[in-house]
Coordinates of C-alpha atoms in Angstrom, one line a residue:
M1 CA 0.0 0.0 0.0
K2 CA 2.9 2.3 0.8
T3 CA 4.3 2.1 -2.8
V4 CA 0.9 2.8 -4.4
V5 CA 0.5 6.0 -2.2
S6 CA 4.0 7.3 -3.1
F7 CA 3.4 6.7 -6.9
L8 CA 0.1 8.6 -6.6
L9 CA 1.7 11.5 -4.7
L10 CA 4.7 11.9 -6.9
P11 CA 2.9 13.2 -10.0
M12 CA 0.8 15.5 -7.8
A13 CA 4.0 16.9 -6.2
M14 CA 5.6 17.4 -9.6
M15 CA 2.5 19.3 -10.9
A16 CA 2.6 21.6 -7.8
V17 CA 6.3 22.4 -8.3
A18 CA 6.3 22.8 -12.1
P19 CA 4.9 26.4 -12.1
A20 CA 7.7 27.5 -9.8
F21 CA 10.2 26.5 -12.4
A22 CA 8.3 28.0 -15.3
Q23 CA 9.1 31.5 -16.3
E24 CA 7.0 33.8 -18.5
R25 CA 8.5 34.9 -21.8
V26 CA 10.6 38.0 -21.5
W27 CA 11.2 40.5 -24.4
R28 CA 14.0 43.0 -24.6
C29 CA 13.2 46.4 -25.9
G30 CA 16.5 48.2 -26.1
N31 CA 17.6 48.6 -22.5
E32 CA 14.2 47.7 -21.1
Y33 CA 12.6 44.3 -20.5
T34 CA 8.9 43.4 -20.5
N35 CA 6.8 40.3 -20.1
N36 CA 3.8 42.0 -21.8
A37 CA 3.4 40.2 -25.2
T38 CA 1.2 42.8 -26.8
D39 CA 3.4 45.7 -25.7
A40 CA 6.5 43.9 -26.9
Q41 CA 4.9 43.2 -30.3
K42 CA 3.9 46.8 -30.7
R43 CA 7.4 48.0 -30.0
G44 CA 9.1 45.4 -32.0
C45 CA 11.0 43.8 -29.1
K46 CA 13.1 40.7 -29.3
I47 CA 12.4 37.6 -27.2
M48 CA 15.0 36.7 -24.7
E49 CA 16.0 33.0 -24.7
G50 CA 18.5 31.0 -22.8
G51 CA 18.6 32.1 -19.2
N52 CA 16.6 33.8 -16.5
V53 CA 16.4 37.6 -16.4
T54 CA 16.6 39.5 -13.2
V55 CA 15.4 43.1 -13.3
V56 CA 16.1 45.5 -10.5
Q57 CA 13.6 48.4 -10.4
G58 CA 15.1 51.8 -10.3
S59 CA 15.9 54.8 -12.4
A60 CA 18.6 54.5 -15.0
R61 CA 19.3 58.2 -14.8
A62 CA 20.3 57.9 -11.1
A63 CA 23.1 55.4 -12.0
T64 CA 24.7 57.4 -14.8
A65 CA 27.5 59.9 -14.3
P66 CA 26.9 63.5 -15.0
S67 CA 27.9 64.5 -18.5
G68 CA 30.1 67.4 -19.4
G69 CA 33.6 68.5 -18.5
G70 CA 35.5 67.1 -15.6
G71 CA 34.9 70.3 -13.5
A72 CA 31.1 70.1 -13.7
A73 CA 29.4 70.9 -10.4
V74 CA 27.7 68.0 -8.7
K75 CA 24.1 68.6 -7.7
A76 CA 22.9 67.7 -4.3
P77 CA 20.3 65.0 -4.1
P78 CA 16.7 66.3 -3.8
G79 CA 15.6 66.9 -0.2
S80 CA 19.2 67.5 1.1
P81 CA 19.7 70.6 3.2
R82 CA 21.1 73.7 1.5
V83 CA 24.5 75.0 2.6
E84 CA 25.2 78.7 2.3
G85 CA 28.2 79.8 0.3
V86 CA 30.0 81.1 3.4
D87 CA 29.5 77.8 5.2
Q88 CA 30.6 75.8 2.2
R89 CA 33.8 77.9 1.8
A90 CA 34.5 77.4 5.5
R91 CA 34.1 73.6 5.1
D92 CA 36.3 73.6 2.0
G93 CA 39.0 75.6 3.8
E94 CA 38.9 73.2 6.7
A95 CA 39.1 70.2 4.4
R96 CA 42.1 71.9 2.6
S97 CA 43.9 72.4 5.9
V98 CA 43.3 68.8 7.0
L99 CA 44.5 67.5 3.7
Q100 CA 47.6 69.7 3.7
S101 CA 48.5 68.5 7.2
E102 CA 48.1 64.9 6.1
L103 CA 50.3 65.7 3.1
K104 CA 53.0 67.1 5.3
K105 CA 52.9 64.0 7.5
A106 CA 53.0 61.7 4.5
E107 CA 55.9 63.6 2.9
A108 CA 57.9 63.5 6.2
R109 CA 57.2 59.7 6.5
Q110 CA 58.4 59.3 2.9
A111 CA 61.7 61.1 3.7
E112 CA 62.2 58.8 6.7
L113 CA 61.4 55.7 4.6
L114 CA 63.9 56.8 1.9
K115 CA 66.6 57.5 4.4
D116 CA 66.1 54.1 6.0
Y117 CA 66.0 52.4 2.6
N118 CA 69.4 53.9 1.7
N119 CA 69.0 53.4 -2.1
G120 CA 68.1 49.7 -1.7
E121 CA 70.9 48.9 0.7
P122 CA 69.6 49.5 4.3
E123 CA 71.8 48.6 7.3
K124 CA 71.5 44.9 8.3
Q125 CA 69.9 44.2 11.6
G126 CA 70.5 41.4 14.1
S127 CA 70.4 38.0 12.5
E128 CA 70.2 39.3 9.0
G129 CA 74.0 39.0 8.7
R130 CA 73.6 35.2 8.9
N131 CA 70.2 35.0 7.2
Y132 CA 70.4 36.9 3.9
Q133 CA 66.8 35.9 2.9
K134 CA 65.5 37.7 6.0
Y135 CA 67.4 40.8 4.9
L136 CA 66.0 40.6 1.3
D137 CA 62.4 40.2 2.7
R138 CA 62.8 43.3 4.8
V139 CA 64.3 45.3 1.9
A140 CA 61.3 44.2 -0.3
E141 CA 58.8 45.2 2.4
M142 CA 60.5 48.6 2.7
K143 CA 60.3 49.1 -1.0
A144 CA 56.6 48.2 -1.0
E145 CA 56.0 50.6 1.9
I146 CA 57.7 53.4 0.0
A147 CA 55.5 52.7 -3.0
R148 CA 52.3 52.7 -0.9
N149 CA 53.3 56.0 0.7
E150 CA 54.0 57.5 -2.7
S151 CA 50.5 56.4 -3.8
D152 CA 49.1 58.0 -0.6
I153 CA 50.9 61.3 -1.3
A154 CA 49.6 61.3 -4.9
G155 CA 46.0 60.6 -3.7
I156 CA 46.2 63.5 -1.2
R157 CA 47.4 65.8 -3.8
R158 CA 44.6 64.8 -6.1
E159 CA 42.1 65.5 -3.4
I160 CA 43.6 68.9 -2.7
G161 CA 43.4 69.6 -6.4
R162 CA 39.7 68.8 -6.5
L163 CA 38.9 71.4 -3.8
P164 CA 37.8 74.8 -5.0
A165 CA 40.6 77.4 -5.1
A166 CA 41.3 79.0 -1.7
S167 CA 39.9 82.5 -1.4
Q168 CA 41.8 85.1 0.5

C-alpha cells in the first residue's frame, strides 16, 4: 500500500512544483525588459532566450555619471539641506587644511622611509647578517611601503586639487 500511495503522490507533487520552475517569456526592448506580449509586439522587441532575467527596479538616470567637463558641479540630491556659500567655503577651507597637514605627515614619512631604505641597501639588523633571505624580505617590504606611501601622497594631492581654489 505504501508504494501505491507514493506513486500517486509523486505526480501531484511534480505538478505543484512545475509552475515554480516555469518563467514567463521576456522580451528585450533596447535597455528595457517586459513580459507583456502585446506591448512587446507593438514596440518590435526581441524575445530573450537561454537564461533567467533579473530586473532591478530603479531609475537608469540615477546610475549614470553627470555629463560634461571634468569640472562640472555635482548637484545635491533632492531633499538634502542647502549649505550657504560662506559655510561651504569654511568647510572647503577646513578640508584643505586637514589634507595639507596629512600631506606634510606623508611627505615626512616618505623622507624617513627613503633615508632608512638607503638606495636599496639598508643597514643589516641582528640575525640578517647570517640570514640573507630575511634581509631581502625586509628590503622588499621597505620598497613596498615606499610605493604605498608615494601612492598616498599622490592621492592626497589629487584631493587637494579637487577642492575649489582657496579665497583670501
